[in-house]
Tab-separated table of C-alpha atoms and ligand atoms in Angstrom:
chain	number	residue	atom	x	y	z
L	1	UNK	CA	12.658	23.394	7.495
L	2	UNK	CA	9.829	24.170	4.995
L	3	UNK	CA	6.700	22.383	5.174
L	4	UNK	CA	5.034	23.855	2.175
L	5	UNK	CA	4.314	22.379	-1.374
L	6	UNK	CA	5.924	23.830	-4.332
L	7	UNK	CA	3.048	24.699	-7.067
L	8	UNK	CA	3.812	21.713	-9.093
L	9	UNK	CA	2.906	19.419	-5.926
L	10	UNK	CA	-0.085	21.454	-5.527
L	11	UNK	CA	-1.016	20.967	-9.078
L	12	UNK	CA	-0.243	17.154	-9.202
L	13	UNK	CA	-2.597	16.776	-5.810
L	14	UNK	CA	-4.949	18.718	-8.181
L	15	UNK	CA	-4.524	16.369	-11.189
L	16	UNK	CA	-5.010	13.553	-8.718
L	17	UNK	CA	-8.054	14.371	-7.226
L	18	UNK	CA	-9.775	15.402	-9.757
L	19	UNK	CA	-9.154	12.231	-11.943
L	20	UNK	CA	-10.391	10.182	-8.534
L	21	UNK	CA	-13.232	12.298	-8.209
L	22	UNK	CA	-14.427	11.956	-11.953
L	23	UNK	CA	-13.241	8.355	-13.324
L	24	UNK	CA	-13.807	6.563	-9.843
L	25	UNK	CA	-15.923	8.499	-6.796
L	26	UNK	CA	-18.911	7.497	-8.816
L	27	UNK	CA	-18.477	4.140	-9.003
L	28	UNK	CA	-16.625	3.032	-5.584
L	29	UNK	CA	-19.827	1.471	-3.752
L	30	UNK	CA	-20.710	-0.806	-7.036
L	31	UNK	CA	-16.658	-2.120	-6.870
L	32	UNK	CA	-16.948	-2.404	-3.907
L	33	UNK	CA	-20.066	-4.614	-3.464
L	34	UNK	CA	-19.093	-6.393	-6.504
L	35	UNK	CA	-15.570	-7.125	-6.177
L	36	UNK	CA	-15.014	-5.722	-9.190
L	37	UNK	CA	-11.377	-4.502	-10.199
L	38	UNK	CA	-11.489	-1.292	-12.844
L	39	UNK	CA	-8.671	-2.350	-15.141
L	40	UNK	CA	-9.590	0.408	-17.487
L	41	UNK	CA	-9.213	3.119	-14.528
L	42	UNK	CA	-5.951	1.310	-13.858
L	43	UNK	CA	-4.557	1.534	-16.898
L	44	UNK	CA	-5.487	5.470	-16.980
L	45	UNK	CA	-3.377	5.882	-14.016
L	46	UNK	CA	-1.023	4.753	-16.069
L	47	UNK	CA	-1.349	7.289	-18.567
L	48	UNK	CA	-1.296	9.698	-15.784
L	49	UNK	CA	1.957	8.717	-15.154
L	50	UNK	CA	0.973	7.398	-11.698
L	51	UNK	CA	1.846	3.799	-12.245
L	52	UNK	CA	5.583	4.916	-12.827
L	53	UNK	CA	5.852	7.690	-10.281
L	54	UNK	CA	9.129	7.053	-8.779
L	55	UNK	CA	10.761	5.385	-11.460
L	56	UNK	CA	13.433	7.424	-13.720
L	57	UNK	CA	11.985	8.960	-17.274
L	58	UNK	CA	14.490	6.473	-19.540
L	59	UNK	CA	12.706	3.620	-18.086
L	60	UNK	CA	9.264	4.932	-18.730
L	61	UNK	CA	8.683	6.459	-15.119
L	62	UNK	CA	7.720	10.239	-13.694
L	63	UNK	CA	10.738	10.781	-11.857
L	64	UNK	CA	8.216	12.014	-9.116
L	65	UNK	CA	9.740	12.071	-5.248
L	66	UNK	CA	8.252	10.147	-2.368
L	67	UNK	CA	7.031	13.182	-1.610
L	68	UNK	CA	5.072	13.555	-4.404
L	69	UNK	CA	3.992	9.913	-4.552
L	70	UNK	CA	2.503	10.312	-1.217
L	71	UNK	CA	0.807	13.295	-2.566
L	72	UNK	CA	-0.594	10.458	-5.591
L	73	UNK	CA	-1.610	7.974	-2.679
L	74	UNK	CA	-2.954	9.838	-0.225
L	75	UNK	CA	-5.395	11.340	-3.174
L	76	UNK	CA	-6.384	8.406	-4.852
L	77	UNK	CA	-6.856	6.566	-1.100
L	78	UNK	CA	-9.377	9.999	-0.625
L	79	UNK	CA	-11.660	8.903	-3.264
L	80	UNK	CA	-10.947	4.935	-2.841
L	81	UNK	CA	-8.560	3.056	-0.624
L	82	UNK	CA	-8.841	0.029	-2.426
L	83	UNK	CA	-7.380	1.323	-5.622
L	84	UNK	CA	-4.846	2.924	-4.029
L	85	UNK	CA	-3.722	-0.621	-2.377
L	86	UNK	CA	-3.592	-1.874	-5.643
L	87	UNK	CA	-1.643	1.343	-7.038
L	88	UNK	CA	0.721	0.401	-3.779
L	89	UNK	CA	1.363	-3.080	-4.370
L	90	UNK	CA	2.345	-2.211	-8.187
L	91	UNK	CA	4.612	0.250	-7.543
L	92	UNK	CA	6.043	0.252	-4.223
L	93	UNK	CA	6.614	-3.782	-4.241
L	94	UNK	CA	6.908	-5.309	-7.685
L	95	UNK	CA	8.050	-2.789	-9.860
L	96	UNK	CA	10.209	-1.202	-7.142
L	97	UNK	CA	11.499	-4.648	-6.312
L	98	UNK	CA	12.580	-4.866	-10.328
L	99	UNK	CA	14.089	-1.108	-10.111
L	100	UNK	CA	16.073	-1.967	-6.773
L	101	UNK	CA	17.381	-5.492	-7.629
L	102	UNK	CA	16.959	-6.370	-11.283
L	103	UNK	CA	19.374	-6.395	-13.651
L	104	UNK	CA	19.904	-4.058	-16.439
L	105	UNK	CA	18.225	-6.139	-18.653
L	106	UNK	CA	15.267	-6.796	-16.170
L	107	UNK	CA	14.610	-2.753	-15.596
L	108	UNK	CA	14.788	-2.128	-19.413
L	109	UNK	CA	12.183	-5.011	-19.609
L	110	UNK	CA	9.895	-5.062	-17.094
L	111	UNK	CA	9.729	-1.080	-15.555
L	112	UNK	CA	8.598	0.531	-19.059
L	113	UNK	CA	5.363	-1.972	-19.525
L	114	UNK	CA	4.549	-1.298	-15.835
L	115	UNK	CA	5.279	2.167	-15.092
L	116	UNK	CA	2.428	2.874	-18.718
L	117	UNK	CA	0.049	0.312	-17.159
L	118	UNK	CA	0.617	-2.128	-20.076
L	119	UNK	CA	1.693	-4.725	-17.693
L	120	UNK	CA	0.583	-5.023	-14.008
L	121	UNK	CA	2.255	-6.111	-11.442
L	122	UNK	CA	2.142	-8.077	-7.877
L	123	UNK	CA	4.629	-9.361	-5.181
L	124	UNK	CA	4.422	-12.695	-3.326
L	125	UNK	CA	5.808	-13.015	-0.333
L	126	UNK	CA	3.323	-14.200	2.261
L	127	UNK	CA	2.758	-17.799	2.770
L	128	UNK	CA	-0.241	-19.482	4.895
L	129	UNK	CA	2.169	-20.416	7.400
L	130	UNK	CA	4.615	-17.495	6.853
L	131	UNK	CA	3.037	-14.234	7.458
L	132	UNK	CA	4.782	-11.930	10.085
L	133	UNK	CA	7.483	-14.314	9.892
L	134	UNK	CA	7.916	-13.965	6.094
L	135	UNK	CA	11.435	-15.501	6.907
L	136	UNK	CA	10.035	-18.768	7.592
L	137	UNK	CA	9.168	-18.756	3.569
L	138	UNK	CA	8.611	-22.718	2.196
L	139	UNK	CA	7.816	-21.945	-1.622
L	140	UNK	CA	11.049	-23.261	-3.258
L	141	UNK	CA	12.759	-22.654	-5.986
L	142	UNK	CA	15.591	-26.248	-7.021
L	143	UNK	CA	18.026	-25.487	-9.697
L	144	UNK	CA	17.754	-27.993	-12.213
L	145	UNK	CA	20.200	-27.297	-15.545
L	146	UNK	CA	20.189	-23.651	-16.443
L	147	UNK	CA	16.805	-23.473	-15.025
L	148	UNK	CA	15.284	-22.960	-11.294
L	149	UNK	CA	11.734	-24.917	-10.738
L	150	UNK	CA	9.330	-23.803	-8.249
L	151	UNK	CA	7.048	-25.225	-5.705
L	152	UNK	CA	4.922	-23.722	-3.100
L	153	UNK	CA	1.788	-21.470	-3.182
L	154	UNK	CA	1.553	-17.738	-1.507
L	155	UNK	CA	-1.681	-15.840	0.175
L	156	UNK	CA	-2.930	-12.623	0.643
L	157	UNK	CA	-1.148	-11.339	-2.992
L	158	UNK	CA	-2.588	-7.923	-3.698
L	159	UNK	CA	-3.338	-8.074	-7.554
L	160	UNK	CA	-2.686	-11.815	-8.324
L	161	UNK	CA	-5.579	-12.099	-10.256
L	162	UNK	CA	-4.953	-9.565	-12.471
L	163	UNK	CA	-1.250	-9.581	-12.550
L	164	UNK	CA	1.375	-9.316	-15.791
L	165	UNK	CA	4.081	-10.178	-13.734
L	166	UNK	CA	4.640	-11.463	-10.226
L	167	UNK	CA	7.762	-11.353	-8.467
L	168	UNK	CA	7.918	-14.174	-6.297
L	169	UNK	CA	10.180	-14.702	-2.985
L	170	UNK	CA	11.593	-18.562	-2.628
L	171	UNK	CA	13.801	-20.215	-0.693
L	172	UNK	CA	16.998	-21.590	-2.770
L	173	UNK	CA	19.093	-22.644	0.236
L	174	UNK	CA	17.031	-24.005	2.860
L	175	UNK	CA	19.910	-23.884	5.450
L	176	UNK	CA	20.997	-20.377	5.102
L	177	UNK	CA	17.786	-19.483	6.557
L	178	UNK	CA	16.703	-15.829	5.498
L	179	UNK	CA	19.896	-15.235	3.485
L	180	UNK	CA	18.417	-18.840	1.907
L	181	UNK	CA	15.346	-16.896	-0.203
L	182	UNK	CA	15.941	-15.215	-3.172
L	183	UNK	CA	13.220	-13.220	-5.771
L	184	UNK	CA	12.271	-14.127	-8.959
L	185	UNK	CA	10.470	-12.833	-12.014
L	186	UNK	CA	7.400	-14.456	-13.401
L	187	UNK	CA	5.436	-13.668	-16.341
L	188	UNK	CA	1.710	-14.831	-16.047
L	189	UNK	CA	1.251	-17.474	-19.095
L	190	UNK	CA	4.460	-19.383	-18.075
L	191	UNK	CA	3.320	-23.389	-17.823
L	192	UNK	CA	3.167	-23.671	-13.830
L	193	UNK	CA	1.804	-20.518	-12.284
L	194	UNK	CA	-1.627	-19.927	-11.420
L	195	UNK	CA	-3.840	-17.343	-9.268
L	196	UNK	CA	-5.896	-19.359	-6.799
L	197	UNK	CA	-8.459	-18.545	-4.240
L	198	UNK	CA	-10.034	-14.919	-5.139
L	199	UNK	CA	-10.705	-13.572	-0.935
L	200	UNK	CA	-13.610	-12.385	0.136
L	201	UNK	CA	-12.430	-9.226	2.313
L	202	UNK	CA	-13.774	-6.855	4.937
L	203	UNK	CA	-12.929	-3.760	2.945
L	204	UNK	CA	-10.491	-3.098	0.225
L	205	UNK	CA	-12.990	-5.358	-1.870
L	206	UNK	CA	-12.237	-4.194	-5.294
L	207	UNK	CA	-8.750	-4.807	-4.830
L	208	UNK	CA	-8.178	-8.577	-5.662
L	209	UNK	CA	-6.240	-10.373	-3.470
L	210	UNK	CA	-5.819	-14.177	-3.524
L	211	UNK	CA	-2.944	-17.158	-3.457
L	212	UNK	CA	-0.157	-17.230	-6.395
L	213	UNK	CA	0.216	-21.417	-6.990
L	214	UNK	CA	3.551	-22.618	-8.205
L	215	UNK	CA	3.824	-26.234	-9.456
L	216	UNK	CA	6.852	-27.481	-11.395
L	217	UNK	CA	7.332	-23.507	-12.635
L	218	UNK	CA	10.509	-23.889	-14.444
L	219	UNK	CA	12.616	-20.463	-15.269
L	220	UNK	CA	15.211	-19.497	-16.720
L	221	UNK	CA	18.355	-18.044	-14.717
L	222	UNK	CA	17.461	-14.462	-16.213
L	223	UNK	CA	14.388	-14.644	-14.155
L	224	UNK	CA	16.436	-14.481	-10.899
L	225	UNK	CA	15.660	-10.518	-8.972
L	226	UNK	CA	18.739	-9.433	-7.650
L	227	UNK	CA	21.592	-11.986	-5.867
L	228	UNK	CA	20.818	-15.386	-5.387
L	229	UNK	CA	19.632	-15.822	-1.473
L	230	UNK	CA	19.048	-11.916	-0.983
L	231	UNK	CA	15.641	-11.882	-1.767
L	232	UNK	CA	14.444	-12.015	1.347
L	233	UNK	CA	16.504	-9.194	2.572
L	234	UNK	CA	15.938	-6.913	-0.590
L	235	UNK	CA	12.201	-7.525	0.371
L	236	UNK	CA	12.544	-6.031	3.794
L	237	UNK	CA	14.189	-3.140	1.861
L	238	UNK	CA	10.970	-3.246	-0.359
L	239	UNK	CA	9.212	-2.825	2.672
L	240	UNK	CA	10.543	0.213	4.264
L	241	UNK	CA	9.549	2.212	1.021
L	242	UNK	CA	6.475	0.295	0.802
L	243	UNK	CA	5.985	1.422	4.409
L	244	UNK	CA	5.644	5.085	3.368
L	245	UNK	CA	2.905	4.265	0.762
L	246	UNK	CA	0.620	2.314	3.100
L	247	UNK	CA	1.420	5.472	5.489
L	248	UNK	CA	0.006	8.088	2.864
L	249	UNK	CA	-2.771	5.828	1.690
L	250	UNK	CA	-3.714	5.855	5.366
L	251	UNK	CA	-3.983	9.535	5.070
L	252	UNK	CA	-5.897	9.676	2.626
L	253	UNK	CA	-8.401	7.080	3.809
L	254	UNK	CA	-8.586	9.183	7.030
L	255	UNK	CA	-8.688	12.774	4.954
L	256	UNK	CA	-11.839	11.460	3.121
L	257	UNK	CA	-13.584	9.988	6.002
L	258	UNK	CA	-13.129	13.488	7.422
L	259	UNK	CA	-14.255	15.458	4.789
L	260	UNK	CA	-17.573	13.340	4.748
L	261	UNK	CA	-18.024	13.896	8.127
L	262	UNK	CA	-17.164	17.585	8.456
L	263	UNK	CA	-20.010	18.184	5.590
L	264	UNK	CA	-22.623	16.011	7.131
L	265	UNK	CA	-22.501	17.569	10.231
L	266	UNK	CA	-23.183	21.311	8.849
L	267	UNK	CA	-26.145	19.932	7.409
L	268	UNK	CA	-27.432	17.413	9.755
L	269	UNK	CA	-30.098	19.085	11.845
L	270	UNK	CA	-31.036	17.602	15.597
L	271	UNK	CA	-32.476	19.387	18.629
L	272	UNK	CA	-33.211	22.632	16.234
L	273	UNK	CA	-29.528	23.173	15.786
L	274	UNK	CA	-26.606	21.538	12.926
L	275	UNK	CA	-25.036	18.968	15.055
L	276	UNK	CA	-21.600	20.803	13.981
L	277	UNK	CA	-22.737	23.144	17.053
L	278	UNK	CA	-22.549	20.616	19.451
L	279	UNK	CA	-19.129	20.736	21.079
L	280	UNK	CA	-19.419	16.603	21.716
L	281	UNK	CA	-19.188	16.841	17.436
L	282	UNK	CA	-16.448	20.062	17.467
L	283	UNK	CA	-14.327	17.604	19.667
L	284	UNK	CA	-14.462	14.848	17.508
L	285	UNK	CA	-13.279	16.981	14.655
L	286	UNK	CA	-11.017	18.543	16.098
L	287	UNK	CA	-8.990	15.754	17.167
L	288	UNK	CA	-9.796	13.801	13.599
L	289	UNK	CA	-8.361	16.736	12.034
L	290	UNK	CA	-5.558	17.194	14.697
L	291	UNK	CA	-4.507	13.517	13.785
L	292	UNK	CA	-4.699	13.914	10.103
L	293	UNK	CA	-2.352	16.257	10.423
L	294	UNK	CA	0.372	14.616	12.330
L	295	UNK	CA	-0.140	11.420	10.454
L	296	UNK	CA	0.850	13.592	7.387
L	297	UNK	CA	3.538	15.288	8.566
L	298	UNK	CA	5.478	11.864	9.336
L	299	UNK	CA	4.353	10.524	6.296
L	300	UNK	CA	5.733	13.123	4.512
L	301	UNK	CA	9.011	13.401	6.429
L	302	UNK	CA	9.639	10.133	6.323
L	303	UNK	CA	9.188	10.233	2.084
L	304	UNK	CA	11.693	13.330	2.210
L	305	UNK	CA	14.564	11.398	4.104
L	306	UNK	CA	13.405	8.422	1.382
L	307	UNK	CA	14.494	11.322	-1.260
L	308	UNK	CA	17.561	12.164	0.571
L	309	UNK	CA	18.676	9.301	0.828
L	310	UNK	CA	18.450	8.248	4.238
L	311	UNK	CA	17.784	5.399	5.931
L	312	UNK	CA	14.032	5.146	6.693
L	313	UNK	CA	13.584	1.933	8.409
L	314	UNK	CA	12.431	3.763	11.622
L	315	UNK	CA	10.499	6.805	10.269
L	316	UNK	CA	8.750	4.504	8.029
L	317	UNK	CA	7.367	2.273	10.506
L	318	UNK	CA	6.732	5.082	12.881
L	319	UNK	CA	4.556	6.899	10.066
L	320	UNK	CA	3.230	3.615	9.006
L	321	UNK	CA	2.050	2.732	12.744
L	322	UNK	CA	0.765	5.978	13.697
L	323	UNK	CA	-0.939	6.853	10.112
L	324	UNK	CA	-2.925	3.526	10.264
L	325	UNK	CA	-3.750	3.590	13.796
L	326	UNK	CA	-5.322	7.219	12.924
L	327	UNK	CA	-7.128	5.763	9.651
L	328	UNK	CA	-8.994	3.148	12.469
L	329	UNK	CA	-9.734	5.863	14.563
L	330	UNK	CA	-10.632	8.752	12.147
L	331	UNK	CA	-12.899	6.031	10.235
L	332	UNK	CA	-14.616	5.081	13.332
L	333	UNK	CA	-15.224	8.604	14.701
L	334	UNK	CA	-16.561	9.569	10.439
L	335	UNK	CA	-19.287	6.690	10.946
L	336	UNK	CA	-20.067	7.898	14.856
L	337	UNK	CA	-20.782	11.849	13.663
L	338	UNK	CA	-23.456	9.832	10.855
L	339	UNK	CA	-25.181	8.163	13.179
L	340	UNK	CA	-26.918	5.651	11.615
L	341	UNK	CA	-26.694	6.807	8.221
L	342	UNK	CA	-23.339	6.407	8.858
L	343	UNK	CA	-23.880	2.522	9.146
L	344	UNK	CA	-26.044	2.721	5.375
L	345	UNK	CA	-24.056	2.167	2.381
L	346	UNK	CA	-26.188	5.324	0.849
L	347	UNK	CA	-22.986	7.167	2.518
L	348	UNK	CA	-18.976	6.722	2.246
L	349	UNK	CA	-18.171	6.381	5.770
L	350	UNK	CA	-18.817	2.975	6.221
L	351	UNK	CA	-16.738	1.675	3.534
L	352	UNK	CA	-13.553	3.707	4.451
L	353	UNK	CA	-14.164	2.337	7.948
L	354	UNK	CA	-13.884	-1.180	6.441
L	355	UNK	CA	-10.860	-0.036	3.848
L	356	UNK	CA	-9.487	1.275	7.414
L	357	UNK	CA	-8.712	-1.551	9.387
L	358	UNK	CA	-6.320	-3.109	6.446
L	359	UNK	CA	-3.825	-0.763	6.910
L	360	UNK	CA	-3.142	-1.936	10.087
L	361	UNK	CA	-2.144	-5.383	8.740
L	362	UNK	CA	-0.685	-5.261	5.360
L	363	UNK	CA	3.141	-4.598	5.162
L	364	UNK	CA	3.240	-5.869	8.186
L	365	UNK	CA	1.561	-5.285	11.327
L	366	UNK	CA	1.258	-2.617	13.987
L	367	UNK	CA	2.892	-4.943	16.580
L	368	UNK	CA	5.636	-5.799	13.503
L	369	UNK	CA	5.768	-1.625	13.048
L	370	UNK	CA	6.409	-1.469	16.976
L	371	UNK	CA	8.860	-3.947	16.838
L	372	UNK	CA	10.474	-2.659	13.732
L	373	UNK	CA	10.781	1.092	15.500
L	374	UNK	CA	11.669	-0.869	19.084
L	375	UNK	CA	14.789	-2.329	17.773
L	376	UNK	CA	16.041	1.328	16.371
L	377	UNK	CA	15.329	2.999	18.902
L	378	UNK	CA	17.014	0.341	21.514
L	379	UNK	CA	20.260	-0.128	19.123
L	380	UNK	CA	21.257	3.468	19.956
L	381	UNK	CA	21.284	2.610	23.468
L	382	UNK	CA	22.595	-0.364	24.718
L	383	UNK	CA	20.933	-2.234	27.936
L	384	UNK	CA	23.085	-0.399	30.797
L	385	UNK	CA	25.120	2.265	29.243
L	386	UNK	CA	24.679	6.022	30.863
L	387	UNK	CA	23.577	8.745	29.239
B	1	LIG	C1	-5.799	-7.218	1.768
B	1	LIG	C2	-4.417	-7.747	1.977
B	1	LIG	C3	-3.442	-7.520	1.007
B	1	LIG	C4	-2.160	-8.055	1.158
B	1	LIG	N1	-1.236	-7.911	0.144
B	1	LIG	C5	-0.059	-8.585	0.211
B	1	LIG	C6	0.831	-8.633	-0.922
B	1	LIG	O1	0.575	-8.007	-1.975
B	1	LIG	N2	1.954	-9.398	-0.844
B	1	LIG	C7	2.273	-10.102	0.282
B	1	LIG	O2	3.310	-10.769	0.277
B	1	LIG	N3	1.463	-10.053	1.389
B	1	LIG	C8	0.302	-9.340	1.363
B	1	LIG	N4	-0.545	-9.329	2.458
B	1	LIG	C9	-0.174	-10.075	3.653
B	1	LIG	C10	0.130	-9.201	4.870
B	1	LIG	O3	1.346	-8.556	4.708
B	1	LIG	C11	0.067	-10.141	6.095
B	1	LIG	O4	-1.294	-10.479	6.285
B	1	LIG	C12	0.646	-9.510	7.332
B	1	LIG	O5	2.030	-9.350	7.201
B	1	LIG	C13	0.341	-10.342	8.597
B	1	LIG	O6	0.619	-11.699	8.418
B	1	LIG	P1	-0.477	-12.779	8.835
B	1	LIG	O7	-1.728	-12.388	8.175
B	1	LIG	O8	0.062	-14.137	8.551
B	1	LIG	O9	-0.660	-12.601	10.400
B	1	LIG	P2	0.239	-13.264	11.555
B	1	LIG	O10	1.680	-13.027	11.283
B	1	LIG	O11	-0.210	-14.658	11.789
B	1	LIG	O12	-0.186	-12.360	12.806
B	1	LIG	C14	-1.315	-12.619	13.625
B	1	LIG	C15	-1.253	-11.661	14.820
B	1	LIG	O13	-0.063	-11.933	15.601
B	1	LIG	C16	0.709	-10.763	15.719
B	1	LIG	N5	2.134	-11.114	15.741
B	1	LIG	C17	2.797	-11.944	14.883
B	1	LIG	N6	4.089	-11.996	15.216
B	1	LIG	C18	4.257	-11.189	16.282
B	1	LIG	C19	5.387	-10.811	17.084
B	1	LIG	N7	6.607	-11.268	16.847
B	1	LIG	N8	5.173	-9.965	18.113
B	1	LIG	C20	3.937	-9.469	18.377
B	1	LIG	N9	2.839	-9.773	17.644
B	1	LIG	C21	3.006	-10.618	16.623
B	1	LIG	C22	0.359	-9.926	14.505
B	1	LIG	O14	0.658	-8.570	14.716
B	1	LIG	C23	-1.129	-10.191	14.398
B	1	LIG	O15	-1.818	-9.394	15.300
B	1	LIG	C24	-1.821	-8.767	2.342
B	1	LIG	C25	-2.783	-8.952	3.339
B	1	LIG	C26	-4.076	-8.472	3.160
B	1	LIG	C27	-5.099	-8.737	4.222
């Protein structure tokens, strides 16, 4: 076992934070209140190399490991949660959905433009009446000549309104239920696709998220991801990885909360003394920083199986589960050592306790993670047998 970081993970976290701290700490309230989405800062990630972390260098990626992409979340989730969902949602679900699926053709024209930041990129899978149960997907896709036509409209897409390229999940056999969706590509300016509603969220504000609206979309075959009716299936797949992103963002979210806290309360003077003496405030960090810790060290071992090549479905949703549930509670705790400063947007607590709560929810749920790691941990032992 080693759980240190060699020095070039050291000096990537470096790189990281100090492009978060410079290009976006001073600016994360006024996104924030405004809804506003930095495409500029976006695109710097880009140059960074950030947008194409996990991607191999022939198709324009890093060739970083999941360990060092949660490294890259957790950093830029430090400074701002809300970029790093957006950061998430390009890498871990569209682009990695292209990488994992696509053709050759697709990776050699899609993953270059989005691991520089040229092109961005979102994934639609949830529907208004087909959230949790993404399987119960209505958006269809009819083949009509050489061509496939869509119909249907998704929710809750992290970037739509700023996306390149959406890859879209739509049913294309109706009675082979969830081996019945399959993916496709789709370039923003084709006749047919739209963005629609913009949401007005709780936290993770200057992320935009909003519906993708297909009407009479027609394709072309080559814009099929991956084997007809296996979209839905390569999207759970999407989702374990995606899993460990969300984890490390988590972290992050949690880690910054912390560090705001930690300071405030050496300086924060009550009853003559810093209220870091009182040992109500020592608990409280101790177990925020107790927390942190174990919410990293599944994040991270679930991104080293991820590079080994194991099968992560569990250890995913474990670090998922446990790293949001922390976030909640390390947020919370951040806002309680403030006081009532803590509830003023003059300081960062209260906004990572709104980015918080999201983590709990997107890529599925913490009841979803629970049943996710139930099912694992029941399939190695069947109802009855002895051990
Ligand atoms: C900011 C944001 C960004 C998002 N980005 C994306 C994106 O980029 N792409 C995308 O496709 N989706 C995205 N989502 C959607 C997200 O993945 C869904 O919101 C999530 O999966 C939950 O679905 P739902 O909202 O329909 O809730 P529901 O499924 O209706 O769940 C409601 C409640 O019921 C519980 N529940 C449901 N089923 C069960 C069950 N079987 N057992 C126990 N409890 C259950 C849930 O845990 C939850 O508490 C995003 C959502 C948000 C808020």
């Amino acid at each position: 076992m080693n759980f240190g970081q060699t020095s070039e993970q050291r000096q990537l976290r470096g790189t990281i934070r100090d492009f978060a701290e410079a290009e976006m700490k001073p600016h994360t309230l006024e996104w924030d209140e405004t809804q506003h989405f930095p495409v500029d800062v976006f695109k710097k990630l880009g140059e960074l190399g950030v947008l194409g972390a996990v991607f191999p260098e022939d198709l324009g990626g890093a060739g970083y490991s999941y360990v060092d992409y949660s490294i890259i979340m957790e950093e830029i989730a430090r400074v701002d949660p809300s970029i790093a969902l957006s950061t998430a949602a390009h890498i871990s679900l569209c682009t990695n959905h292209i990488y994992t699926a696509g053709s050759e053709e697709q990776k050699k024209r899609y993953i270059p433009k989005l691991a520089s930041g040229e092109w961005i990129g979102c994934w639609s899978l949830t529907e208004p009446e087909a959230g949790s149960d993404a399987g119960g997907t209505r958006t269809s896709a009819v083949k009509d000549g050489e061509c496939w036509v869509l119909n249907g409209s998704k929710t809750f897409t992290t970037n739509a309104h700023i996306a390149d390229v959406c890859v879209v999940m739509a049913v294309t056999d109706r009675a082979a239920s969830s081996h019945g969706i399959s993916a496709f590509i789709i370039e923003n300016g084709t006749p047919g696709v739209r963005a629609g509603k913009k949401e007005n969220k709780l936290g993770m504000r200057c992320s935009p998220t909003g519906e993708m609206i297909f009407s009479n979309c027609r394709v072309p075959q080559s814009q099929l991801c991956g084997k007809q009716g296996e979209g839905f299936v390569d999207s759970l797949r999407m989702l374990d990885g995606g899993r460990i992103s969300i984890a490390a963002l988590a972290v992050g979210t949690a880690q910054g909360a912390y560090e705001a806290a930690l300071s405030y309360s050496k300086h924060r003077k009550q009853f003559g003394r810093f209220i870091s003496e009182f040992q109500a405030i020592q608990n409280k960090l101790a177990d925020m920083a107790t927390d942190i810790e174990a919410a990293r060290l599944l994040t991270e071992r679930a991104a080293w199986m991820k590079d080994n090549g194991q099968n992560v479905n569990k250890e995913s949703a474990m670090a998922k589960l446990f790293a949001s549930e922390v976030a909640v509670r390390v947020t919370n705790e951040a806002v309680q050592i403030h006081g009532g400063y803590g509830f003023i947007k003059d300081y960062p607590v209260e906004k990572f306790f709104r980015d918080a709560k999201l983590c709990t929810i997107g890529e599925g749920t913490s009841e979803i993670q629970r049943l996710v790691i139930a099912r694992q941990v029941l399939k190695s032992h069947a109802p009855g047998e002895k051990h």
